Every structure is written in structure tokens, then in C-alpha cells.
């Protein structure tokens, strides 16, 4: 489903070159939940951005369902991303001028689903995350946990094959984090969606099918017995 081959990405810092990713490789099967851990600054967000096609590697390839995203050009890349991927960010990244329902519906509209079908799918998805009665709520009237559940609904409503999540519970208190987490894991398992999730949360890492550790620019498998 997702194949990362020898991904390298470096950044120039004055006269020095900082090699953040150095031939990172990994393979993720369809429907797998994979946690990516690593110390701060190890390149986890950089890696996710490359997989999403939001950034380009210096070398290497990112294959998603047989498609090499590194070789796609705009606007095919944007279309591919909208159709096949969903994102959950640490700080939710909802559109503040749209209400909860409109935020979720946007992911459908960007894929050409409109009108009654869009409204029905949005309603069903909001109900699934426990926010059936909050569709008309302004984003800033929702709690952090509620906003993140809207973000989860938005990431899944257009039925992408791959969800990328960058510390999706990093900004929530323990109880809200646990709720969002349980929900996200249940939803991806129900739907056979592949989930790549960057996390510092040991509970989330333990609940994943596999844990990959990003260290010195490479991805290493963490054996289940150590977790
Ligand atoms: N656009 C950029 N320009 C220069 N350096 C960058 C850029 N993006 C990332 N870096 C550097 O790459 C390294 C990895 O950053 P990244 O954000 O991927 O780390 P991370 O593992 O996600 O860290 P955290 O756990 O703190 O979120 C950092 O040293 C960062 O300064
Ligand atoms: Mg990060």
C-alpha cells in the first residue's frame, strides 16, 4: 500500500547541510495501523509531509497504491491527495469561518460530492464521532476534543485509503486524547483504512499493529516484545 524507498531529505543551515532523512525505507500494508515514533527533531513531520506530497525528497520514492507521488506534478498531485488521503493534524487545522458540518462536507465537495449525498454522508460521519447535534456549531465553540473529532470526521468522510496523522492527540488532555484515539483506531479498522500516525503517546504506539522508530534519518522496526 505504502512503500518508502530510500527517502532522503536534507535542509541547508547556513553553510551546513542537515541530513534529516537519510535513505529511510519502509513498507506498510493495506489496513495496517503503524505508529511512527522518534525524538523531537528526528524528522517525523518531514517524513509525513513527503508521504503526503507536500514536500519533495532529495532522492527516493514514495509509492502509494502503485502510484509514485514524488513523480506526480500539480494538479494531479493535489487531486491524488484529496481523493486518497485524509489528514489529522496536531492543532486540528479546521477552517474557523466554517461550522463543524461545513468543515467535514468540504472534504467531500473537493472530491465532487455535493448536495444531498454530501449532507447525508456528513451527518452520518458526525454521528459516528459523537457530534450529531453539533453540525451547526462554530468551530471556536467546540472543546479541543470535539474539534479533533471533527478533524477525524473530515479526514475519513471521503473514504480515503490512507490517513496520515501527526500527533493527533498531542494537544489534548489525557481523557480527550484517549477518546479521540479509541475512535480513530476503531474507524480505521472498521473501514480497512491504512493509518500512519506520528505520536509520542505510548498508549497509541502500543495499540498500533507496528511501531517504526525514526532514528538518524532511518526507519527501524521496533519489535513488539519491547513495547
Ligand atoms: N523547511 C525546513 N527548513 C529547514 N529545516 C527544516 C525544515 N523542516 C524541518 N527542518 C528541520 O528538520 C528537522 C526535523 O524536523 P521535523 O519537524 O520533521 O521533526 P519532528 O520529528 O517532527 O519533531 P517534533 O517531534 O518536535 O515535531 C529539524 O531539525 C528541523 O529544524
Ligand atoms: Mg513534528
Short mmCIF file of C-alpha atoms in Angstrom, two decimals, residues 6-97:
data_model
loop_
_atom_site.label_atom_id
_atom_site.label_comp_id
_atom_site.label_asym_id
_atom_site.label_seq_id
_atom_site.Cartn_x
_atom_site.Cartn_y
_atom_site.Cartn_z
CA UNK A 6 15.49 5.20 0.36
CA UNK A 7 13.96 8.57 1.09
CA UNK A 8 16.46 11.33 1.71
CA UNK A 9 15.73 14.92 2.64
CA UNK A 10 18.21 17.48 3.86
CA UNK A 11 17.97 21.15 4.76
CA UNK A 12 20.65 23.78 4.44
CA UNK A 13 21.50 25.55 7.67
CA UNK A 14 23.87 28.34 6.75
CA UNK A 15 26.93 26.55 5.43
CA UNK A 16 26.00 23.22 6.92
CA UNK A 17 23.68 20.64 5.45
CA UNK A 18 21.40 18.90 7.88
CA UNK A 19 20.53 15.40 6.68
CA UNK A 20 17.15 14.83 8.29
CA UNK A 21 16.17 11.72 6.35
CA UNK A 22 18.93 9.51 5.02
CA UNK A 23 17.66 6.62 2.93
CA UNK A 24 14.63 5.91 5.08
CA UNK A 25 12.73 2.88 3.83
CA UNK A 26 9.57 1.14 4.98
CA UNK A 27 6.64 -0.84 3.71
CA UNK A 28 3.12 -0.57 5.10
CA UNK A 29 0.37 -2.99 4.16
CA UNK A 30 -3.21 -2.03 3.38
CA UNK A 31 -5.28 -1.69 6.53
CA UNK A 32 -2.29 -1.56 8.85
CA UNK A 33 -2.01 0.93 11.69
CA UNK A 34 1.60 1.99 12.02
CA UNK A 35 2.89 4.32 14.73
CA UNK A 36 5.98 6.39 13.95
CA UNK A 37 7.98 7.47 16.95
CA UNK A 38 11.29 9.26 17.38
CA UNK A 39 12.73 12.11 19.38
CA UNK A 40 11.80 15.70 18.66
CA UNK A 41 13.58 16.91 15.53
CA UNK A 42 14.20 13.40 14.21
CA UNK A 43 12.19 14.17 11.07
CA UNK A 44 8.77 12.64 11.70
CA UNK A 45 6.80 15.59 10.35
CA UNK A 46 9.23 15.90 7.46
CA UNK A 47 8.56 12.24 6.63
CA UNK A 48 4.77 12.67 6.76
CA UNK A 49 4.98 15.74 4.52
CA UNK A 50 6.93 13.73 1.95
CA UNK A 51 4.36 10.93 2.02
CA UNK A 52 1.59 13.50 1.58
CA UNK A 53 3.43 15.04 -1.35
CA UNK A 54 3.53 18.38 0.48
CA UNK A 55 7.32 18.34 0.26
CA UNK A 56 9.73 16.68 -2.18
CA UNK A 57 12.61 14.39 -1.21
CA UNK A 58 16.15 14.94 -2.49
CA UNK A 59 16.04 11.34 -3.66
CA UNK A 60 14.00 8.20 -3.16
CA UNK A 61 10.39 7.40 -3.86
CA UNK A 62 7.02 7.26 -2.14
CA UNK A 63 4.68 4.71 -3.65
CA UNK A 64 1.03 4.76 -2.62
CA UNK A 65 -1.18 2.08 -4.16
CA UNK A 66 1.25 1.72 -7.01
CA UNK A 67 1.48 5.45 -7.69
CA UNK A 68 4.82 7.22 -7.20
CA UNK A 69 3.73 10.52 -5.62
CA UNK A 70 7.19 12.02 -5.97
CA UNK A 71 6.76 11.94 -9.74
CA UNK A 72 3.29 13.48 -9.81
CA UNK A 73 3.04 17.12 -10.77
CA UNK A 74 0.42 19.61 -9.70
CA UNK A 75 -2.54 19.48 -10.23
CA UNK A 76 -2.53 15.65 -10.37
CA UNK A 77 -0.79 15.59 -7.00
CA UNK A 78 -3.47 17.76 -5.38
CA UNK A 79 -6.19 15.60 -6.86
CA UNK A 80 -4.45 12.41 -5.69
CA UNK A 81 -4.01 13.79 -2.20
CA UNK A 82 -7.63 14.93 -1.89
CA UNK A 83 -9.01 11.66 -3.13
CA UNK A 84 -6.76 9.10 -1.50
CA UNK A 85 -5.58 10.71 1.74
CA UNK A 86 -7.00 12.17 4.90
CA UNK A 87 -5.08 14.21 7.45
CA UNK A 88 -5.38 14.74 11.17
CA UNK A 89 -3.08 17.46 12.48
CA UNK A 90 -1.89 18.22 15.99
CA UNK A 91 -3.69 21.58 16.00
CA UNK A 92 -6.80 20.35 14.19
CA UNK A 93 -6.41 22.75 11.20
CA UNK A 94 -10.14 23.27 10.82
CA UNK A 95 -11.47 26.23 8.87
CA UNK A 96 -12.58 28.65 11.60
CA UNK A 97 -15.09 30.51 9.41
#
